[in-house]
Amino acid sequence: MRYDSITEAIGNTPLVRIDPAVHGLRHIDLYAKLEMLNPFGSVKDRAAWSMAGPSLDSAAERGATVVELSSGNTAKALALLAGMHGLKFKSVTNRMRVPEIKELLLLLGAEIEELPGQSECLDPTDTDDPLTRFHQALAGPDTTYLHTDQYFNPRNTEAHATGTGPEILKDLDGRAPDWFIACVGTAGSSTGVARALREQDPEVNVVGLVAHKSDFIPGIRTIDEVHQVGLFDPATYDTIESVTADEAIDGMLTLIRRCGLLAGPTGGAAYHGAVRHLRTVDTELAEAGVTERRTAVFIVCDRAESYLSYVRQRRPELLGRPARKNSAASLSEAEVRAEATVIDTAEARRWIEDGQPRPLVVDLRGPHAYAALHIDGSVNITDEIFDELVRGGLPFSKRQPVLLACPIGEKSARYAALLARMGHPDVRSLSGGIVAWRDAGAPLVRD
Amino acid sequence: MRAPLYLQPRLEPPLDSLLEDASFLHSLVDSLGSPLNLLLPDRIVENAAGFRGVYHKHHLAGRVYFAHKANQASSLVRRLTATDPAAVGIDVASLRELRHALECGFTPDRIMATGPKDPEFLWLAARTGACVNIDSPTELDQLARLIRAYDLPRTDILLRLSEFEASAFATSGTKVLSRRSRFGSPVREVDALLDAVERHQGTVRLTGVAYHLDTTGVAEKAVALESCVAVMDACRARGTDPRIIDIGGGFGVGYVADAGQWERYTTELAEAVLGARPALTWRGHGYGLRNEGGTLRGAQALYPAHRPTAGPGYLDELLAHPGPSSGRPLATLLLEHLYDLVCEPGRALVDQCGVSLARVLDVRRTGQDSDDLLVRLGMNAGDVSLEEHGVLVDPVLLPRPGPQDRAEDGADEEPVGVYLAGNLCLEADLITRRKVFLPRLPRAGDLLAFANTAGYAMDFHAHHAQRQPVARTVAVTRQEGSWRWCLDEEYWPITRVGGPVS
C-alpha cells in the first residue's frame, strides 16, 4: 500500500467476525466493522474528511479557522486535517469530559473553548444560551470560520452512505446484514450506513443505541440529546435502546480481552447493545426451528487508549495495581501517631537555630504556595514528588536531620513516620504545620 | 392517562414530619389565612453546620455567610445570630438588609456588605464596622471618600473579581468560557485596583478577594478560585497580608427526590415539545425548548431539580477539584497558601427550612373542548415563585381532616394531572405552567404545601397587586414533642413557650 496522503487511508476498514464462543449466539454471525483502524483512530475520520475536504483549500486561502462543536473524535480528525492544510482548528464544547482527549487535541494544535455551565439562579426568560451565542458568532460579519457543523451537515451522513455502508455490503458478498447496530452520536454513521444497506435490502433491521440518561458514554448521546441533532430521524431506527456506562465498559472488556479488538467504550456499548438485542432474537429463531444463519454488524468507533481515565473513574479495580513499597498511604493513623516524631513551632525554631548539625527543612507544599511564603532556608519538595522519591529509598543521608513541614502537620507526620520506618534516625514533623507556624507569629519569607 | 409524571419533593427532617401533621397546618391556615409561609429556623443551623463540616474535612478556617436576600424573614437571621460567631456570618445586599441584620443581633464583624450599594448603605457599613465587598474601583473611591469625610474607622474590604479566564493564568491550554457577570472588577485590571487600595491605605484594610459566579459548572469556579489564589499571592508580594478568599454561593439545592422521576419527566417534556405525546404544559409552553422541523432546538430553561450533589456536597466536590493550572486540589491550594475560605450560600443554607401553604378554592374543567382540570388556589405566582426560577416540583396534598375526607364517590381517588391557577385576575397567573400530577383530585378546603420554598421562592416576588393578601410568615419549632409556632417577627431564639428561657 502506497499513498500520497494519509487521507487516502481513510475508509476501507476491516469487517471482523466475533467468535461465536464469545457472544454465544447460535444462529447469528456477528461482525465488527473496525472503524478504529481509520488513520486518525475513529469512525469520525470519514465524516471529517467528507465535510471539510472540499473546502480546505479555499479556507486556507482566506486564512480561515476550522471550527466544530466537538469534544472528541471529530475534533481530532479535523485538527489533523486542518494542520495538514496550514489551518487552525478550534473546538467548542460543552465540557471536555475525557482528559486524554483534551490533551491529545492540544498536542494536535487545537484551540479548545469550553462553554459555560448552566446558571445557578436561573432566569427562564433568558434567551442567551451559550450555543445560540456560538452560532451568532459564526454568522457574524467578516467571519473567517469554516464551520463543519457535524450535527446538521448532510455530508456527514453522505460519507457513510457512500463509504462505510457499501464496504459492509461488499465484505458480506453483496448481501445486507439482517441487523445493523450502531451507537447514535451525530447520527451520521447510523443514518448513512442504514441508507446504503436498505437500498440493498429494505428489510434490514436497524438498532440505534443511546446512553442511559444519567450516564455518560463518550461519543454517544442520551435519548434527550439525540433530538437536538439535525441528522437524527427516529424513522431511521427500528428500535432505540439505551446502554449504561457500566455495560459499555463490560462490552469493551470483552472486545479487548477476548476478541483482540482494542475498542473504546463506544465500541463496547455497541457490542453490548448488539448482543443484548440479538440474544432475544436468537432464542426466538431457535424456538421457531430456523436453521439458516443470519448476520449482524456493529461498529467499533474508536480505540481504548484515550479512555483510561474514564475507566479509572468508573471501574478503578480494572486498573488496580498491587500496593507499592514505601508508601505513606499504607500507614494507619495509629502507626503515624506512634512512630512520627512531632515538634511544635517553638521547639522547631530552637532546633533550626541551634541544631548541631542544623536540620534540613523540607516544605511539602505546592511550588506556588512555597514561593509566596516559606520558612527561611527551607527547600521545596512537593508531596507528589516526595512520594515518588521515597519509593526508591531514603532521599537524604542518615546523618542529615530533617524537619518536614506541610500546611497543617498531617502529611508531614505521615512522611516522618515512614522515613523513621525506613531507618532515618532523626526526622521530625512540624506540628500544626505552616499554619501553626504563622499563627505563632514565627517569620515567613519570600525570596 | 399514562403513568403520572410525579416530581415528588425531597423532604428531610423536620420538614417531613411537619408535613405529616395536616391538622396542625390546617389550623394555622384557618387562623392566619392563605397563603401562609412556614419557616423552620432550627434547620438553618444544621445546614450551616453541614457547610462547616466540609471546611473541617479539608482543614480550612473561615466563616459561612448566609446570603440574606434568599429570604427576608427575621426568624432565620435571629436563629443564626445565636450560633458560633466564628462559624457563621451574614451577607447583606441592601441598606435595609444591613439594618435588619444589626437589629437581629449580628455584630458588625460578622456582617459582609455585598451587591450594588448606595451611599447610605456604604456609610452605615463603614460606620458600624461591617466588611465591604468592593464591586468596582469607583465604589472603592466612594467608600474611601465617605470614610475620610465622616472620620469613620478604617474599614475591612474584600475585592470582588470577575471575568476569569483559565488561559490567563494557566498552562492547561484550554479556554474555559465563563458566564458574564455584571458584578466585580475584571481580574485583568487587578493591578490598578491594588494601586487604588494602596492609595486608600489609611481608610481601608484589604482582607481578601471574592468572586461570585452564577453557574453550576465546577470547572469555571475552579478557574476563578485558582486565579484568586494568584491575586492573593500578588497582594503578598506587594507587602499586604490578606487572608480571605470568598467564593460566593451557587451550591444548589436538590428539589426533586428521585432521579428517575426527573429523567422521565424531562424526556417526556422533550417528546411533548416534538409533538410525540400530549402536551405537558399550559398551551404547550416549551420551557426554552422548541420544535424546528422535528429537531429540538433551544436550551431547557429549567433548574436541575434533581441534583445528586448539592449544597455542602457541591462545596466538597469543588474543594476536591484540581486547580486547572496547578493540578492540586483547590482545598490543598487554599491550605498551602494559608488562606481562609468564605462562602455565601443563599438557597443552599435555607434548604428544607420552609414551606408555603395554599388553600384549594375550587376545581373545574378549563373549558368545554378540553379535559384539562384547573385547581384554583388562595395564592398567586408571586407568592411561590418556583416558576420564576425554573424549579419544577410537586406540591404535597394535605386533605382537610374531617368527614369530607371520605370520598363521596371514590372516583376522584385516582392520580390526576391538573393545572394550578392563582388568585389574580390575569390569564398568566398560573402557579406553574406545568401540568402537575397529584395522587388524587384535590377538593375545596384541601391544602397544597409547596415544600422547600425558603430559598428565593417564598417571598422573592410576592407583591400587593390586586390587593390579594401577601403570605404571613410564621416560625415553627418542635418543643417537647409538639409543634409550636409564632409570627416570624415575634421569633427570638431565646424564646420558648411561656416566655424567655432564663
mmCIF file of C-alpha atoms in Angstrom, chain A residues 63-286:
data_model
loop_
_atom_site.group_PDB
_atom_site.id
_atom_site.type_symbol
_atom_site.label_atom_id
_atom_site.label_comp_id
_atom_site.label_asym_id
_atom_site.label_seq_id
_atom_site.Cartn_x
_atom_site.Cartn_y
_atom_site.Cartn_z
ATOM 1 C CA GLY A 63 -6.851 32.101 6.419
ATOM 2 C CA ALA A 64 -9.965 30.637 7.993
ATOM 3 C CA THR A 65 -10.120 28.668 11.231
ATOM 4 C CA VAL A 66 -11.917 25.338 11.167
ATOM 5 C CA VAL A 67 -14.432 25.196 13.994
ATOM 6 C CA GLU A 68 -16.632 22.407 15.308
ATOM 7 C CA LEU A 69 -18.713 21.642 18.363
ATOM 8 C CA SER A 70 -16.895 18.518 19.380
ATOM 9 C CA SER A 71 -15.211 17.151 22.438
ATOM 10 C CA GLY A 72 -13.800 14.090 20.804
ATOM 11 C CA ASN A 73 -13.010 12.212 17.644
ATOM 12 C CA THR A 74 -14.425 14.676 15.122
ATOM 13 C CA ALA A 75 -12.246 17.362 16.670
ATOM 14 C CA LYS A 76 -9.266 15.036 16.499
ATOM 15 C CA ALA A 77 -9.726 14.284 12.798
ATOM 16 C CA LEU A 78 -10.482 17.901 11.922
ATOM 17 C CA ALA A 79 -7.473 19.172 13.852
ATOM 18 C CA LEU A 80 -5.187 16.840 11.883
ATOM 19 C CA LEU A 81 -6.799 17.750 8.558
ATOM 20 C CA ALA A 82 -6.604 21.452 9.387
ATOM 21 C CA GLY A 83 -2.943 21.104 10.341
ATOM 22 C CA MET A 84 -2.145 19.407 7.059
ATOM 23 C CA HIS A 85 -3.525 22.472 5.274
ATOM 24 C CA GLY A 86 -1.858 25.033 7.492
ATOM 25 C CA LEU A 87 -5.134 25.946 9.154
ATOM 26 C CA LYS A 88 -6.004 26.450 12.788
ATOM 27 C CA PHE A 89 -8.695 24.349 14.411
ATOM 28 C CA LYS A 90 -10.940 25.400 17.234
ATOM 29 C CA SER A 91 -13.106 23.021 19.202
ATOM 30 C CA VAL A 92 -16.027 24.447 21.125
ATOM 31 C CA THR A 93 -17.570 22.099 23.614
ATOM 32 C CA ASN A 94 -19.980 21.739 26.452
ATOM 33 C CA ARG A 95 -17.179 20.286 28.572
ATOM 34 C CA MET A 96 -14.291 18.199 27.588
ATOM 35 C CA ARG A 97 -15.001 15.245 29.819
ATOM 36 C CA VAL A 98 -12.165 12.924 28.901
ATOM 37 C CA PRO A 99 -8.775 14.385 29.887
ATOM 38 C CA GLU A 100 -6.690 12.273 27.495
ATOM 39 C CA ILE A 101 -8.710 13.519 24.530
ATOM 40 C CA LYS A 102 -8.277 17.086 25.700
ATOM 41 C CA GLU A 103 -4.514 16.726 25.941
ATOM 42 C CA LEU A 104 -4.317 14.905 22.657
ATOM 43 C CA LEU A 105 -6.226 17.736 20.971
ATOM 44 C CA LEU A 106 -3.823 20.260 22.458
ATOM 45 C CA LEU A 107 -0.944 18.198 21.147
ATOM 46 C CA LEU A 108 -2.528 18.330 17.708
ATOM 47 C CA GLY A 109 -2.538 22.113 17.951
ATOM 48 C CA ALA A 110 -6.244 22.575 18.572
ATOM 49 C CA GLU A 111 -7.625 25.520 20.474
ATOM 50 C CA ILE A 112 -10.304 24.464 22.933
ATOM 51 C CA GLU A 113 -13.087 26.638 24.244
ATOM 52 C CA GLU A 114 -15.287 25.218 26.959
ATOM 53 C CA LEU A 115 -18.766 26.676 27.126
ATOM 54 C CA PRO A 116 -20.012 27.902 30.495
ATOM 55 C CA GLY A 117 -22.263 25.786 32.697
ATOM 56 C CA GLN A 118 -25.899 26.409 33.459
ATOM 57 C CA SER A 119 -26.909 29.414 35.527
ATOM 58 C CA GLU A 120 -27.484 28.647 39.201
ATOM 59 C CA CYS A 121 -30.032 31.442 39.707
ATOM 60 C CA LEU A 122 -31.976 30.526 36.634
ATOM 61 C CA ASP A 123 -33.710 33.193 34.597
ATOM 62 C CA PRO A 124 -36.199 31.271 32.467
ATOM 63 C CA THR A 125 -36.701 34.243 30.162
ATOM 64 C CA ASP A 126 -33.009 34.326 29.253
ATOM 65 C CA THR A 127 -32.573 33.542 25.563
ATOM 66 C CA ASP A 128 -28.832 33.880 25.683
ATOM 67 C CA ASP A 129 -27.859 30.223 25.852
ATOM 68 C CA PRO A 130 -24.195 29.611 25.044
ATOM 69 C CA LEU A 131 -24.874 27.683 21.865
ATOM 70 C CA THR A 132 -27.009 30.466 20.452
ATOM 71 C CA ARG A 133 -24.150 32.844 21.135
ATOM 72 C CA PHE A 134 -21.762 30.466 19.406
ATOM 73 C CA HIS A 135 -23.900 30.345 16.279
ATOM 74 C CA GLN A 136 -24.289 34.119 16.316
ATOM 75 C CA ALA A 137 -20.523 34.490 16.406
ATOM 76 C CA LEU A 138 -20.160 32.139 13.433
ATOM 77 C CA ALA A 139 -22.737 34.012 11.423
ATOM 78 C CA GLY A 140 -21.310 37.432 12.211
ATOM 79 C CA PRO A 141 -19.854 39.747 9.549
ATOM 80 C CA ASP A 142 -16.255 39.171 8.393
ATOM 81 C CA THR A 143 -16.366 35.683 9.764
ATOM 82 C CA THR A 144 -13.302 33.637 8.965
ATOM 83 C CA TYR A 145 -14.597 30.346 10.221
ATOM 84 C CA LEU A 146 -15.087 27.129 8.350
ATOM 85 C CA HIS A 147 -17.827 25.554 10.448
ATOM 86 C CA THR A 148 -18.182 21.877 9.575
ATOM 87 C CA ASP A 149 -21.470 21.634 11.538
ATOM 88 C CA GLN A 150 -21.401 17.873 12.055
ATOM 89 C CA TYR A 151 -24.843 17.666 13.654
ATOM 90 C CA PHE A 152 -26.593 19.196 10.647
ATOM 91 C CA ASN A 153 -24.213 18.693 7.704
ATOM 92 C CA PRO A 154 -25.578 16.126 5.212
ATOM 93 C CA ARG A 155 -22.003 15.389 4.076
ATOM 94 C CA ASN A 156 -21.557 13.682 7.456
ATOM 95 C CA THR A 157 -24.241 11.127 6.569
ATOM 96 C CA GLU A 158 -23.046 11.003 2.969
ATOM 97 C CA ALA A 159 -19.596 9.753 3.985
ATOM 98 C CA HIS A 160 -21.199 6.626 5.395
ATOM 99 C CA ALA A 161 -23.856 6.187 2.717
ATOM 100 C CA THR A 162 -21.135 6.081 0.077
ATOM 101 C CA GLY A 163 -18.302 4.617 2.153
ATOM 102 C CA THR A 164 -18.997 2.617 5.291
ATOM 103 C CA GLY A 165 -22.305 1.124 4.112
ATOM 104 C CA PRO A 166 -21.125 -0.107 0.690
ATOM 105 C CA GLU A 167 -17.947 -1.519 2.291
ATOM 106 C CA ILE A 168 -20.059 -3.663 4.617
ATOM 107 C CA LEU A 169 -22.139 -4.893 1.678
ATOM 108 C CA LYS A 170 -19.014 -5.742 -0.309
ATOM 109 C CA ASP A 171 -17.471 -7.708 2.547
ATOM 110 C CA LEU A 172 -20.729 -9.643 3.015
ATOM 111 C CA ASP A 173 -20.574 -10.648 -0.639
ATOM 112 C CA GLY A 174 -23.184 -8.137 -1.714
ATOM 113 C CA ARG A 175 -25.756 -9.150 0.891
ATOM 114 C CA ALA A 176 -27.044 -6.777 3.513
ATOM 115 C CA PRO A 177 -26.873 -7.982 7.118
ATOM 116 C CA ASP A 178 -30.142 -8.773 8.878
ATOM 117 C CA TRP A 179 -29.265 -6.389 11.702
ATOM 118 C CA PHE A 180 -27.183 -3.271 11.836
ATOM 119 C CA ILE A 181 -26.432 -1.943 15.310
ATOM 120 C CA ALA A 182 -24.873 1.463 15.883
ATOM 121 C CA CYS A 183 -24.416 3.979 18.643
ATOM 122 C CA VAL A 184 -26.003 7.342 17.965
ATOM 123 C CA GLY A 185 -23.774 10.395 18.326
ATOM 124 C CA THR A 186 -24.233 12.766 15.427
ATOM 125 C CA ALA A 187 -26.445 10.062 13.893
ATOM 126 C CA GLY A 188 -24.244 10.402 10.779
ATOM 127 C CA SER A 189 -22.821 6.876 10.649
ATOM 128 C CA SER A 190 -26.009 5.067 11.646
ATOM 129 C CA THR A 191 -28.151 7.058 9.190
ATOM 130 C CA GLY A 192 -25.694 6.803 6.302
ATOM 131 C CA VAL A 193 -24.972 3.096 6.718
ATOM 132 C CA ALA A 194 -28.662 2.318 7.210
ATOM 133 C CA ARG A 195 -29.475 4.114 3.957
ATOM 134 C CA ALA A 196 -26.914 2.123 1.957
ATOM 135 C CA LEU A 197 -27.970 -1.185 3.488
ATOM 136 C CA ARG A 198 -31.671 -0.586 2.943
ATOM 137 C CA GLU A 199 -31.095 0.262 -0.695
ATOM 138 C CA GLN A 200 -29.781 -3.287 -0.994
ATOM 139 C CA ASP A 201 -32.417 -4.837 1.253
ATOM 140 C CA PRO A 202 -35.278 -2.828 2.765
ATOM 141 C CA GLU A 203 -35.739 -5.499 5.442
ATOM 142 C CA VAL A 204 -32.540 -4.603 7.332
ATOM 143 C CA ASN A 205 -33.246 -4.131 10.984
ATOM 144 C CA VAL A 206 -31.532 -1.029 12.367
ATOM 145 C CA VAL A 207 -30.904 -0.755 16.113
ATOM 146 C CA GLY A 208 -29.850 2.653 17.466
ATOM 147 C CA LEU A 209 -28.084 2.732 20.804
ATOM 148 C CA VAL A 210 -28.131 5.750 23.094
ATOM 149 C CA ALA A 211 -26.613 6.333 26.508
ATOM 150 C CA HIS A 212 -28.685 5.743 29.595
ATOM 151 C CA LYS A 213 -29.939 9.163 30.591
ATOM 152 C CA SER A 214 -27.977 9.621 33.796
ATOM 153 C CA ASP A 215 -24.828 8.077 32.331
ATOM 154 C CA PHE A 216 -22.036 9.392 30.200
ATOM 155 C CA ILE A 217 -20.550 7.329 27.401
ATOM 156 C CA PRO A 218 -18.100 9.265 25.229
ATOM 157 C CA GLY A 219 -19.392 9.839 21.717
ATOM 158 C CA ILE A 220 -22.969 8.750 22.410
ATOM 159 C CA ARG A 221 -25.892 10.978 23.108
ATOM 160 C CA THR A 222 -28.704 10.303 25.527
ATOM 161 C CA ILE A 223 -32.254 9.864 24.320
ATOM 162 C CA ASP A 224 -32.924 13.551 25.019
ATOM 163 C CA GLU A 225 -29.790 14.778 23.341
ATOM 164 C CA VAL A 226 -30.366 12.944 20.054
ATOM 165 C CA HIS A 227 -33.429 15.071 19.455
ATOM 166 C CA GLN A 228 -31.138 18.077 19.247
ATOM 167 C CA VAL A 229 -29.255 16.573 16.314
ATOM 168 C CA GLY A 230 -30.407 17.726 12.911
ATOM 169 C CA LEU A 231 -29.325 14.483 11.234
ATOM 170 C CA PHE A 232 -31.358 12.396 13.678
ATOM 171 C CA ASP A 233 -34.578 10.970 12.287
ATOM 172 C CA PRO A 234 -36.391 8.489 14.531
ATOM 173 C CA ALA A 235 -37.675 6.729 11.403
ATOM 174 C CA THR A 236 -34.133 5.521 10.661
ATOM 175 C CA TYR A 237 -34.248 3.104 13.573
ATOM 176 C CA ASP A 238 -36.469 0.112 14.111
ATOM 177 C CA THR A 239 -35.543 0.201 17.776
ATOM 178 C CA ILE A 240 -33.757 2.633 20.045
ATOM 179 C CA GLU A 241 -32.276 1.135 23.183
ATOM 180 C CA SER A 242 -30.108 2.555 25.934
ATOM 181 C CA VAL A 243 -26.822 1.311 27.340
ATOM 182 C CA THR A 244 -25.286 2.197 30.700
ATOM 183 C CA ALA A 245 -21.670 3.258 31.180
ATOM 184 C CA ASP A 246 -21.078 0.050 33.109
ATOM 185 C CA GLU A 247 -22.403 -2.068 30.248
ATOM 186 C CA ALA A 248 -20.259 -0.118 27.787
ATOM 187 C CA ILE A 249 -17.168 -0.925 29.832
ATOM 188 C CA ASP A 250 -18.210 -4.579 30.100
ATOM 189 C CA GLY A 251 -18.571 -4.733 26.325
ATOM 190 C CA MET A 252 -15.245 -3.013 25.857
ATOM 191 C CA LEU A 253 -13.549 -5.532 28.136
ATOM 192 C CA THR A 254 -14.963 -8.444 26.164
ATOM 193 C CA LEU A 255 -13.781 -6.972 22.866
ATOM 194 C CA ILE A 256 -10.326 -6.272 24.278
ATOM 195 C CA ARG A 257 -9.677 -9.344 26.365
ATOM 196 C CA ARG A 258 -11.432 -11.992 24.330
ATOM 197 C CA CYS A 259 -11.540 -10.732 20.748
ATOM 198 C CA GLY A 260 -8.230 -8.923 20.408
ATOM 199 C CA LEU A 261 -10.001 -5.727 19.434
ATOM 200 C CA LEU A 262 -8.621 -2.675 21.179
ATOM 201 C CA ALA A 263 -12.005 -0.943 21.294
ATOM 202 C CA GLY A 264 -13.081 2.074 23.327
ATOM 203 C CA PRO A 265 -16.239 2.341 25.435
ATOM 204 C CA THR A 266 -18.405 3.396 22.486
ATOM 205 C CA GLY A 267 -17.488 0.207 20.642
ATOM 206 C CA GLY A 268 -18.092 -1.646 23.892
ATOM 207 C CA ALA A 269 -21.551 -0.117 24.124
ATOM 208 C CA ALA A 270 -22.279 -1.175 20.533
ATOM 209 C CA TYR A 271 -21.142 -4.741 21.228
ATOM 210 C CA HIS A 272 -23.078 -4.990 24.470
ATOM 211 C CA GLY A 273 -26.221 -3.484 22.928
ATOM 212 C CA ALA A 274 -25.921 -5.755 19.901
ATOM 213 C CA VAL A 275 -25.550 -8.973 21.883
ATOM 214 C CA ARG A 276 -28.329 -7.984 24.281
ATOM 215 C CA HIS A 277 -30.702 -7.256 21.425
ATOM 216 C CA LEU A 278 -29.734 -10.298 19.375
ATOM 217 C CA ARG A 279 -29.917 -12.750 22.256
ATOM 218 C CA THR A 280 -33.705 -12.406 22.350
ATOM 219 C CA VAL A 281 -33.930 -12.812 18.585
ATOM 220 C CA ASP A 282 -31.584 -15.799 18.697
ATOM 221 C CA THR A 283 -33.844 -17.555 21.196
ATOM 222 C CA GLU A 284 -36.863 -16.864 19.006
ATOM 223 C CA LEU A 285 -35.045 -18.283 15.982
ATOM 224 C CA ALA A 286 -34.189 -21.404 17.958
#
